[in-house]
């Protein structure tokens, strides 16, 4: 594991980051973020500082400037190598210079180099970025200001050029966040800041049109109007209750040393690996009979429970549960490509679509390579991803779900993993919106170029933002329309959206820049796929990045203070901003001692259920209910089998004692009800339930 890095004094004290101020402007489903960071050189010699920090994975950086005293330096976006050369030349000649560049390995990591700060000198850095707001399970739009970036594990052979990063929470600076509200003074930025926005008519599609820049060339992306279409389909209750009984489910669990840390720093916090074990219990009990499944654990190496996926049965489920109980965070560092390559190499089972559930705290170094692999298998594998704990890489977690047509979830703070994972399982078992098409009604002389990749599927809880560029001029009407066509469980759906070709002037160009970011990301994926046109693709990325003013892997922001009256003389101290590891790291093969957890009665009940969906009537089940075996047995009608009675009692307990946790036990309950129906005892049992609730099974 890499050591912590950062900007430190000779006494190992953190310097010079003093404050961060953040302002947000929300527009429909997107946001523009302006972040100001103040640095001070408190040392007695000139300083070169390197600050590695996180940004959201889908952020498009579109402005970078620095103020030194009264001097404002606005950086230009250039080819990355050219920008690096200019920076090195300026610093070596004693000029002040600033360089902001995106990591070659991960979209959510940026490196800021601050060159030639004189002793006692202040520098205020301003970074502006735009991004899409993600949709949450309750239809809220979520903005997250990352505070934590866990260290990325890097194999020794691949360490060159990978930034050493971690949490900035130990640095004693202040944070101000302005979104019509301000955080109190002294707020400690030791965890992500989240903002949830709720709109009316959340499932109603919308279209927003943004005028082009007047100084840009007509016909270019920035010179023409750009549209953003938001599609967030609503799934009726009948669709939500329609679950598939087939499929292959592969659960891939991070078992690196970082998974031995706690989920949060509050009271009674679980270890990450402990929460993963509990979640696997729920998943295994919730799978439908006759499907296929397997479980992988990975770290420096990987292992699978079975050589290949097996049919879900009582025997295979019990075997898997025994191995789940022994899972520990003891597999060293994190290498996720190996298990993914192995999974993708396995032949798929006909009529059983393969779906991956990947659990990790996001400490991988080769994010882009992982996403390329996931994308290349999207037509045969769907991917659900779960970021565990503060600092999980948004680029990795959201990227795997996006490229794998799945769903991403983040488990942070005091969030429980189980309800979020079971929500994703419901998505995996539900039909999807498919067969998308977009039709345009435009006046003569106006054409449209689609800037977003085509949509294959949308699942419940997913939202698509579609970008399009309008070209040409209309001499007549300014009215136009776009029609969205898709299918939801074999039912055709059509939405038509009206808009005008004369939008209000907008100097922010948020939508233009996000559209450019979408095109750039597609080009970067195409470039990494290889081919004879790689150099042409690279040139197109640089051209579009510079034209739109948004960052890319091949460009960087460079600013040089050429008006400075004096140069900085003497050797520079190079400092890196100190950061703190949020977990204790174990060596490969080391077993972390974990405390024996207190068993949740819900998980205890679920653990007793058979794969078919029934429970057995015994003392262990009675203990979950807080009853003796005699108390639950004496009220059993003589004509009712013990397993049928036990299953009825379990369903009653779930609905009366744990109704608030229904999302966690919904599938085990569905299996139980289905099993009772198969016993042809349903009508007889119903006659006993009401009286039983009010007598032998009273609950507080």
XYZ file of C-alpha atoms in Angstrom:
700
model
C 0.000 0.000 0.000
C 1.192 3.471 -0.819
C 2.166 5.815 1.981
C 0.074 8.862 2.771
C 1.003 11.945 0.818
C 0.507 15.659 1.205
C 1.753 19.131 1.820
C 3.749 19.018 5.073
C 6.400 21.140 6.795
C 9.808 19.885 7.823
C 8.258 19.154 11.237
C 5.641 17.023 9.474
C 2.936 19.620 10.180
C 0.266 20.236 7.517
C 0.587 23.450 5.542
C -0.838 25.422 3.428
C -4.535 24.609 2.687
C -6.482 26.961 4.968
C -10.047 27.113 3.726
C -12.501 25.859 1.116
C -15.562 27.774 -0.076
C -18.132 26.082 -2.332
C -21.057 27.600 -4.250
C -23.684 25.635 -6.181
C -26.072 26.559 -8.999
C -28.658 23.888 -9.778
C -30.375 23.766 -13.173
C -32.920 21.007 -13.731
C -30.933 17.756 -13.283
C -27.441 19.304 -13.443
C -25.337 21.531 -11.217
C -22.455 23.983 -11.570
C -20.014 23.988 -8.651
C -17.459 26.701 -7.861
C -14.819 25.743 -5.301
C -12.310 28.261 -3.870
C -9.294 26.888 -1.957
C -6.906 29.115 -0.015
C -3.246 28.140 0.433
C -0.533 29.842 2.495
C 3.192 29.130 2.453
C 4.109 29.286 6.148
C 7.667 28.134 5.588
C 10.782 30.268 5.331
C 11.684 29.135 1.830
C 9.903 29.104 -1.556
C 7.498 26.219 -1.902
C 6.128 23.946 -4.594
C 2.946 22.226 -3.397
C 1.141 19.225 -4.853
C -2.417 18.649 -3.682
C -4.236 15.499 -4.827
C -7.975 15.659 -4.258
C -11.245 13.965 -5.251
C -14.008 15.252 -7.481
C -17.226 13.439 -8.426
C -16.648 10.891 -11.175
C -18.836 12.591 -13.766
C -17.598 16.112 -13.053
C -16.388 18.167 -15.995
C -13.842 20.760 -14.862
C -14.386 23.898 -16.944
C -12.490 26.711 -15.159
C -9.284 27.023 -13.161
C -7.747 30.254 -11.904
C -5.428 31.500 -9.151
C -5.174 34.806 -7.300
C -1.789 35.789 -5.876
C -2.311 38.978 -3.888
C -4.024 41.286 -6.377
C -2.859 39.316 -9.439
C -5.494 37.056 -11.094
C -4.168 34.217 -13.270
C -6.746 32.418 -15.434
C -5.481 29.066 -16.655
C -5.789 27.848 -20.228
C -6.768 24.321 -21.224
C -4.064 22.727 -23.385
C -2.680 19.398 -24.452
C -1.500 17.755 -21.210
C 2.140 17.234 -22.185
C 2.434 20.784 -23.460
C 0.923 22.102 -20.222
C 3.359 20.033 -18.142
C 6.296 21.336 -20.164
C 5.192 24.945 -19.659
C 4.745 24.382 -15.937
C 8.185 22.824 -15.507
C 9.802 25.592 -17.529
C 8.060 28.324 -15.530
C 8.902 26.805 -12.137
C 12.531 26.153 -13.084
C 12.888 29.809 -14.108
C 11.421 31.049 -10.828
C 7.989 32.041 -12.166
C 4.762 31.254 -10.343
C 2.762 28.570 -12.137
C -0.279 26.369 -11.552
C -1.157 23.033 -13.167
C -4.427 21.110 -12.797
C -4.662 17.678 -14.401
C -6.930 14.649 -14.318
C -5.434 11.335 -13.256
C -4.571 8.985 -16.104
C -6.068 6.094 -14.109
C -9.258 7.430 -12.537
C -11.769 10.120 -13.499
C -12.426 11.174 -9.892
C -8.823 12.055 -8.971
C -7.203 15.406 -9.816
C -3.718 16.721 -9.067
C -3.079 20.416 -8.475
C 0.517 21.630 -8.615
C 1.186 25.057 -7.088
C 4.634 26.284 -8.071
C 6.862 28.960 -6.557
C 4.953 30.301 -3.586
C 7.183 32.782 -1.771
C 7.440 32.621 2.047
C 4.237 33.913 3.655
C 2.478 34.219 0.308
C -1.258 33.450 -0.140
C -2.777 31.733 -3.166
C -6.528 31.405 -3.749
C -7.361 28.664 -6.253
C -10.779 28.610 -7.972
C -12.023 25.461 -9.688
C -15.398 25.310 -11.450
C -16.965 22.057 -12.584
C -20.333 20.905 -13.882
C -21.986 17.538 -13.335
C -25.217 15.569 -13.523
C -27.076 15.023 -10.253
C -27.657 11.345 -9.467
C -31.118 9.960 -8.660
C -31.778 8.287 -5.305
C -34.243 5.544 -4.399
C -36.760 8.103 -3.059
C -36.554 10.102 -6.333
C -34.303 12.773 -4.788
C -31.448 14.261 -6.785
C -28.181 13.914 -4.861
C -25.173 16.204 -4.804
C -22.115 14.991 -2.913
C -19.038 17.059 -2.079
C -16.330 14.417 -1.574
C -14.168 14.752 1.503
C -12.510 11.372 1.504
C -10.492 9.565 -1.118
C -9.101 6.238 -0.007
C -5.572 5.249 -1.072
C -5.520 3.293 -4.320
C -3.606 0.036 -4.206
C -1.086 -0.111 -7.031
C 0.967 -3.175 -8.011
C 4.681 -2.371 -7.969
C 4.944 -2.838 -11.721
C 2.233 -0.252 -12.350
C 3.046 2.431 -9.823
C 4.361 5.096 -12.175
C 2.131 8.103 -12.505
C -0.489 7.010 -9.994
C -1.255 9.694 -7.400
C -0.901 8.814 -3.752
C -4.141 9.957 -2.159
C -6.322 9.510 0.881
C -8.508 11.564 3.192
C -8.082 15.302 3.653
C -9.977 15.246 6.936
C -6.916 15.764 9.157
C -6.051 19.110 7.579
C -7.200 21.944 9.882
C -8.960 24.111 7.303
C -12.464 25.568 7.274
C -15.318 24.754 4.902
C -18.113 27.025 3.690
C -20.903 25.597 1.510
C -23.400 27.996 -0.073
C -26.650 26.584 -1.419
C -29.002 29.154 0.074
C -27.664 27.749 3.372
C -24.254 27.902 5.010
C -22.519 25.349 7.165
C -21.688 26.517 10.655
C -18.234 27.934 11.295
C -15.720 25.317 12.276
C -17.478 22.520 10.410
C -15.047 19.606 10.237
C -14.899 18.240 6.716
C -14.366 14.631 7.839
C -17.080 13.065 5.723
C -18.882 13.725 2.473
C -21.326 16.637 2.353
C -24.587 15.520 0.756
C -27.432 17.644 -0.608
C -30.760 16.043 -1.587
C -33.158 17.917 -3.909
C -36.810 16.914 -4.364
C -38.857 17.948 -7.399
C -42.570 17.690 -8.117
C -43.617 15.350 -10.936
C -40.266 13.597 -10.752
C -41.157 11.011 -13.414
C -42.339 13.552 -15.961
C -39.768 13.806 -18.784
C -38.270 17.241 -19.401
C -36.282 18.997 -22.094
C -33.959 21.958 -21.500
C -32.432 23.937 -24.360
C -29.301 26.065 -23.974
C -28.155 28.669 -26.488
C -24.691 28.415 -27.985
C -21.857 30.812 -27.253
C -22.012 33.874 -29.506
C -18.240 33.940 -29.959
C -18.065 30.262 -30.997
C -18.170 29.088 -34.598
C -21.692 28.075 -35.797
C -21.696 24.362 -36.531
C -19.378 23.620 -33.619
C -20.690 22.063 -30.423
C -20.233 25.279 -28.428
C -21.620 27.469 -31.223
C -24.938 25.628 -31.681
C -27.863 25.171 -29.263
C -27.733 21.968 -27.186
C -30.664 20.077 -25.688
C -30.759 17.954 -22.543
C -33.628 15.471 -22.260
C -34.345 13.860 -18.897
C -36.106 10.487 -18.857
C -36.968 8.878 -15.513
C -39.708 6.292 -16.219
C -42.217 5.387 -13.543
C -42.746 1.677 -12.977
C -46.358 0.885 -12.010
C -47.023 -1.387 -9.038
C -47.950 -4.272 -11.324
C -44.483 -4.079 -12.886
C -42.786 -3.840 -9.503
C -44.480 -7.070 -8.404
C -43.513 -8.939 -11.568
C -40.333 -10.824 -10.733
C -38.323 -13.215 -12.855
C -37.575 -16.717 -11.568
C -34.549 -17.289 -13.783
C -31.051 -15.870 -13.843
C -27.446 -16.374 -12.821
C -26.321 -14.271 -9.856
C -22.613 -13.761 -9.178
C -21.657 -11.948 -5.963
C -18.152 -10.428 -5.991
C -16.970 -9.295 -2.543
C -13.910 -7.172 -1.732
C -11.906 -8.969 0.978
C -8.892 -6.653 1.020
C -7.544 -5.301 4.290
C -9.563 -2.093 4.019
C -12.774 -4.092 4.412
C -11.705 -4.696 8.008
C -12.476 -1.078 8.911
C -15.761 0.139 10.349
C -18.713 1.292 8.257
C -18.771 4.609 10.144
C -17.377 6.108 13.325
C -20.597 6.080 15.329
C -21.654 3.778 18.141
C -21.993 0.043 17.422
C -20.650 0.402 13.871
C -20.151 -2.863 11.999
C -16.998 -3.844 10.187
C -17.427 -3.532 6.430
C -16.780 -7.236 5.909
C -19.254 -8.081 8.663
C -21.967 -6.046 6.954
C -21.095 -7.775 3.672
C -21.549 -11.192 5.327
C -24.987 -10.232 6.647
C -25.931 -8.945 3.217
C -24.853 -12.179 1.514
C -27.059 -14.089 3.943
C -30.085 -12.068 2.842
C -29.172 -12.404 -0.824
C -28.705 -16.165 -0.658
C -32.018 -16.640 1.132
C -33.825 -14.400 -1.366
C -32.805 -16.104 -4.604
C -35.475 -18.025 -6.539
C -35.287 -21.797 -6.718
C -33.717 -23.105 -9.900
C -31.533 -20.096 -10.662
C -27.709 -20.253 -10.753
C -25.294 -18.516 -8.377
C -21.680 -18.217 -7.232
C -19.687 -16.062 -4.784
C -16.205 -14.612 -5.344
C -13.859 -13.023 -2.819
C -10.968 -10.906 -4.059
C -7.920 -9.027 -2.816
C -4.366 -9.593 -4.053
C -5.795 -12.807 -5.479
C -9.317 -14.212 -5.748
C -11.252 -17.357 -4.959
C -14.741 -18.609 -5.784
C -17.025 -20.804 -3.721
C -17.673 -23.080 -6.694
C -15.573 -23.714 -9.845
C -18.529 -22.396 -11.822
C -22.020 -21.220 -10.977
C -24.278 -23.916 -9.517
C -28.023 -24.468 -9.408
C -29.607 -22.865 -6.353
C -30.857 -25.607 -4.031
C -30.956 -26.399 -0.314
C -27.577 -28.152 -0.473
C -25.729 -25.485 -2.492
C -27.250 -22.679 -0.416
C -26.183 -24.279 2.878
C -22.683 -24.931 1.561
C -22.370 -21.308 0.499
C -23.655 -20.012 3.845
C -21.025 -22.010 5.743
C -18.311 -20.360 3.673
C -19.860 -16.901 4.025
C -19.551 -17.179 7.833
C -15.780 -17.612 7.452
C -15.213 -14.664 5.103
C -12.651 -12.203 6.490
C -10.869 -9.078 5.289
C -7.672 -11.070 4.923
C -6.783 -11.128 1.221
C -4.296 -8.247 1.184
C -4.589 -5.522 -1.440
C -7.212 -4.898 -4.107
C -7.066 -6.239 -7.660
C -10.517 -6.476 -9.191
C -9.567 -7.209 -12.815
C -8.544 -10.797 -12.089
C -11.919 -12.020 -10.790
C -13.807 -10.045 -13.431
C -11.764 -11.579 -16.226
C -12.387 -15.041 -14.775
C -16.144 -14.457 -14.492
C -16.408 -13.109 -18.022
C -14.523 -16.138 -19.353
C -17.144 -18.535 -17.983
C -19.850 -19.629 -20.462
C -23.292 -18.227 -19.681
C -26.328 -20.455 -19.092
C -29.053 -20.148 -21.746
C -32.203 -18.346 -20.515
C -30.411 -17.374 -17.297
C -29.031 -13.825 -17.811
C -25.892 -13.279 -15.726
C -25.941 -10.425 -13.235
C -22.965 -9.324 -11.153
C -23.216 -7.769 -7.683
C -19.865 -6.144 -6.865
C -19.072 -4.943 -3.333
C -15.977 -2.795 -2.754
C -14.734 0.221 -0.858
C -13.305 1.425 -4.137
C -9.568 1.178 -3.577
C -8.551 0.151 -7.085
C -5.974 1.992 -9.151
C -6.908 0.995 -12.722
C -10.481 2.297 -12.834
C -10.572 2.994 -16.554
C -9.301 -0.476 -17.449
C -11.997 -2.022 -15.244
C -14.709 0.040 -16.912
C -13.504 -0.933 -20.375
C -13.803 -4.607 -19.412
C -17.311 -4.165 -17.991
C -18.460 -2.255 -21.063
C -17.105 -4.898 -23.455
C -19.387 -7.538 -21.855
C -22.516 -5.413 -21.354
C -24.600 -7.454 -23.791
C -24.141 -10.664 -21.779
C -23.527 -9.399 -18.230
C -25.345 -6.804 -16.152
C -23.451 -5.165 -13.302
C -24.713 -3.823 -9.948
C -22.083 -2.033 -7.876
C -21.917 -1.024 -4.224
C -19.514 1.539 -2.769
C -18.902 0.765 0.897
C -17.868 3.418 3.405
C -16.628 6.974 3.045
C -14.285 7.464 0.126
C -15.433 4.758 -2.278
C -14.447 5.811 -5.784
C -17.439 7.368 -7.518
C -15.739 6.800 -10.863
C -15.469 3.070 -10.208
C -18.862 2.476 -8.570
C -21.012 4.590 -10.874
C -18.903 3.633 -13.889
C -19.344 -0.138 -13.442
C -23.104 0.267 -13.095
C -23.307 2.644 -16.050
C -21.191 0.531 -18.391
C -22.877 -2.663 -17.169
C -26.472 -1.351 -17.535
C -27.029 -1.906 -13.833
C -27.481 0.254 -10.765
C -25.011 1.855 -8.356
C -25.479 2.277 -4.605
C -23.320 4.012 -1.993
C -23.391 2.917 1.642
C -22.036 5.806 3.720
C -22.426 7.174 7.222
C -24.918 5.127 9.213
C -26.560 3.648 6.091
C -27.385 -0.048 6.284
C -26.083 -2.092 3.401
C -28.910 -4.623 3.384
C -31.860 -2.466 2.226
C -29.838 -0.892 -0.586
C -28.616 -4.254 -1.842
C -32.068 -5.810 -1.674
C -33.388 -2.859 -3.652
C -30.860 -3.656 -6.361
C -31.867 -7.333 -6.267
C -35.413 -6.243 -7.003
C -34.080 -4.336 -10.015
C -32.227 -7.459 -11.097
C -35.420 -9.502 -10.952
C -37.646 -6.951 -12.688
C -38.263 -6.246 -16.355
C -36.605 -3.177 -17.826
C -37.558 -0.327 -20.110
C -36.153 -1.157 -23.533
C -36.539 -0.589 -27.296
C -35.722 3.112 -27.107
C -36.084 5.454 -30.030
C -36.055 9.252 -30.346
C -38.027 11.057 -33.057
C -37.686 14.766 -33.842
C -40.178 17.258 -35.234
C -38.056 20.181 -36.452
C -38.689 23.058 -38.859
C -37.103 23.038 -42.290
C -33.423 23.948 -42.196
C -32.776 22.513 -38.724
C -31.110 19.136 -38.130
C -30.045 17.261 -34.991
C -26.913 15.330 -33.959
C -27.249 12.934 -31.021
C -24.327 13.417 -28.618
C -25.170 10.677 -26.077
C -24.565 6.962 -26.591
C -27.722 4.943 -27.343
C -29.766 3.657 -24.399
C -30.159 -0.115 -24.254
C -32.132 -0.529 -21.031
C -33.411 1.500 -18.114
C -34.339 -0.163 -14.855
C -36.546 1.023 -12.032
C -34.767 3.867 -10.237
C -32.559 4.784 -13.189
C -32.620 8.089 -15.043
C -31.186 8.858 -18.478
C -29.947 12.275 -19.634
C -29.764 12.552 -23.412
C -27.762 15.345 -25.093
C -28.326 16.534 -28.663
C -26.934 19.356 -30.823
C -29.234 21.387 -33.102
C -27.684 22.606 -36.338
C -28.866 25.130 -38.898
C -31.389 27.962 -38.845
C -35.157 28.107 -39.302
C -36.623 31.001 -41.251
C -40.115 30.246 -40.048
C -41.541 28.666 -36.900
C -39.531 28.411 -33.697
C -41.601 25.528 -32.310
C -40.186 21.999 -32.246
C -40.772 18.695 -30.484
C -39.005 15.504 -29.507
C -40.823 12.200 -29.059
C -39.488 9.434 -26.801
C -40.630 5.911 -27.595
C -39.899 2.871 -25.449
C -41.392 -0.361 -24.166
C -42.237 -1.254 -20.568
C -43.123 -4.926 -20.022
C -44.337 -5.346 -23.596
C -46.409 -2.142 -23.383
C -45.428 0.720 -25.728
C -44.990 4.165 -24.135
C -44.740 7.499 -25.974
C -43.817 10.895 -24.502
C -43.761 14.045 -26.634
C -41.956 17.159 -25.365
C -42.414 20.616 -26.909
C -39.649 23.237 -26.924
C -38.710 26.514 -28.599
C -35.751 27.156 -30.858
C -35.194 30.577 -29.239
C -33.810 29.805 -25.778
C -32.696 32.502 -23.361
C -29.026 33.407 -23.495
C -27.027 31.470 -20.922
C -23.436 32.397 -20.176
C -22.846 29.320 -18.036
C -23.093 26.721 -20.840
C -23.486 23.964 -18.250
C -25.419 21.704 -20.618
C -22.983 22.293 -23.504
C -20.074 21.283 -21.326
C -21.779 18.169 -20.001
C -22.663 17.216 -23.570
C -19.022 17.654 -24.536
C -18.006 15.562 -21.530
C -20.316 12.774 -22.730
C -18.733 12.802 -26.191
C -15.213 12.920 -24.716
C -15.886 9.930 -22.453
C -17.137 7.892 -25.418
C -14.050 8.839 -27.418
C -11.745 7.893 -24.516
C -13.363 4.448 -24.308
C -12.997 4.058 -28.073
C -9.339 5.090 -27.877
C -8.502 2.574 -25.154
C -10.168 -0.160 -27.173
C -7.291 0.245 -29.628
C -7.275 0.449 -33.388
C -5.600 2.234 -36.252
C -7.328 5.559 -35.576
C -6.070 5.978 -31.994
C -4.061 9.110 -32.821
C -6.984 10.665 -34.672
C -9.257 9.953 -31.711
C -6.741 11.524 -29.346
C -6.584 14.655 -31.497
C -10.384 14.840 -31.540
C -10.485 14.566 -27.721
C -7.974 17.410 -27.314
C -9.800 19.556 -29.878
C -13.212 19.076 -28.249
C -11.809 19.457 -24.723
C -10.142 22.788 -25.560
C -13.136 24.025 -27.582
C -15.646 23.268 -24.784
C -13.249 24.166 -21.985
C -13.721 20.876 -20.097
C -11.000 18.599 -18.787
C -10.026 15.273 -20.309
C -7.337 12.659 -19.853
C -5.261 14.319 -22.599
C -5.546 17.962 -21.479
C -4.642 20.020 -18.423
C -5.152 23.551 -17.140
C -1.964 25.646 -17.055
C -1.555 29.132 -15.622
C 1.704 31.100 -15.422
C 2.140 34.456 -13.675
C 4.111 36.197 -16.422
C 3.510 39.657 -14.943
C 5.390 38.990 -11.715
C 8.064 41.670 -11.169
C 10.445 39.307 -9.482
C 11.401 35.689 -9.807
C 11.680 33.271 -6.919
C 15.257 32.315 -6.178
C 16.688 29.402 -4.261
C 15.761 25.709 -4.094
C 12.066 24.846 -3.859
C 10.653 22.658 -1.129
C 8.273 20.111 -2.612
C 5.332 19.244 -0.387
C 2.346 16.942 -0.738
C -0.864 17.514 1.213
C -1.045 15.058 4.146
C -3.907 12.648 4.239
C -5.067 10.002 6.612
C -5.840 6.375 5.894
C -9.327 5.485 7.042
C -8.550 1.862 7.732
C -5.916 -0.393 9.101
C -4.118 -2.253 6.376
C -3.367 -5.934 6.637
C -0.584 -7.749 4.911
C -1.579 -10.430 2.397
C -2.704 -13.539 4.222
C -3.052 -11.784 7.588
C -6.302 -12.569 9.387
C -7.962 -9.651 11.120
C -9.526 -10.504 14.470
C -13.107 -9.324 14.424
C -15.410 -9.152 17.418
C -18.288 -11.617 17.496
C -21.315 -9.636 16.336
C -24.673 -9.516 18.065
C -27.125 -11.329 15.798
C -30.050 -9.280 14.559
C -33.296 -11.271 15.151
C -34.298 -10.549 11.545
C -31.071 -12.041 10.195
C -31.412 -14.931 12.639
C -34.901 -15.672 11.319
C -33.767 -15.400 7.708
C -30.836 -17.727 8.388
C -33.277 -20.435 9.481
C -35.311 -20.374 6.270
C -34.876 -23.232 3.834
C -34.040 -22.597 0.193
C -37.574 -23.632 -0.780
C -39.011 -20.860 1.387
C -40.245 -22.746 4.470
C -39.143 -22.822 8.135
C -39.015 -25.755 10.536
C -40.889 -25.671 13.840
C -38.240 -25.972 16.566
C -36.705 -24.286 19.611
C -34.353 -22.081 17.573
C -37.258 -20.548 15.667
C -39.204 -20.040 18.910
C -36.218 -18.180 20.378
C -36.401 -15.628 17.556
C -40.032 -14.982 18.474
C -39.146 -14.666 22.154
C -41.297 -17.707 22.917
C -40.769 -21.257 24.094
C -41.222 -24.133 21.691
C -44.348 -25.217 23.577
C -45.896 -21.756 23.229
C -45.609 -21.783 19.445
C -46.461 -25.473 19.093
C -49.536 -25.696 21.316
C -51.629 -23.492 19.018
C -50.845 -25.510 15.916
C -53.978 -27.137 14.494
C -53.629 -30.888 14.284
C -54.334 -30.860 10.541
C -51.475 -28.426 9.823
C -47.962 -29.654 9.132
C -45.254 -28.293 11.453
C -43.316 -26.624 8.616
C -46.459 -24.930 7.265
C -47.269 -23.623 10.744
C -43.692 -22.424 11.315
C -43.730 -20.603 7.981
C -47.027 -18.894 8.788
C -45.601 -17.753 12.140
C -42.476 -16.391 10.453
C -44.569 -14.345 8.025
C -46.681 -12.971 10.867
C -43.566 -12.031 12.839
C -42.040 -10.252 9.832
C -45.198 -8.248 9.184
C -45.836 -7.326 12.813
C -42.372 -6.965 14.347
C -40.237 -5.839 11.392
C -42.665 -4.068 9.081
C -40.276 -1.109 8.730
C -37.638 -3.413 7.244
C -39.863 -4.922 4.572
C -37.435 -4.100 1.770
C -34.941 -6.468 3.403
C -37.253 -9.460 3.855
C -39.662 -8.999 0.936
C -38.138 -11.799 -1.143
C -37.918 -14.362 1.645
C -41.578 -13.592 2.414
C -42.554 -14.038 -1.230
C -40.786 -17.386 -1.311
C -42.523 -18.414 1.913
C -45.981 -17.463 0.612
C -45.303 -19.313 -2.632
C -44.232 -22.402 -0.688
C -47.424 -22.325 1.440
C -49.545 -22.138 -1.703
C -47.701 -25.131 -3.086
C -48.763 -27.112 0.010
C -52.439 -26.437 -0.859
C -53.038 -25.267 2.709
C -53.501 -21.550 2.105
C -57.280 -21.345 2.658
C -57.142 -23.490 5.793
C -54.279 -21.506 7.265
C -56.026 -18.150 6.785
C -58.798 -19.205 9.178
C -56.275 -19.451 12.027
C -54.123 -16.386 11.480
C -56.444 -13.733 12.926
C -57.124 -15.557 16.182
C -53.471 -16.540 16.528
C -52.235 -12.956 16.337
C -54.476 -11.993 19.219
C -53.619 -14.963 21.429
C -50.472 -17.044 21.309
C -48.379 -14.610 19.251
C -49.128 -11.252 20.805
C -46.308 -8.731 20.301
C -45.448 -5.406 21.808
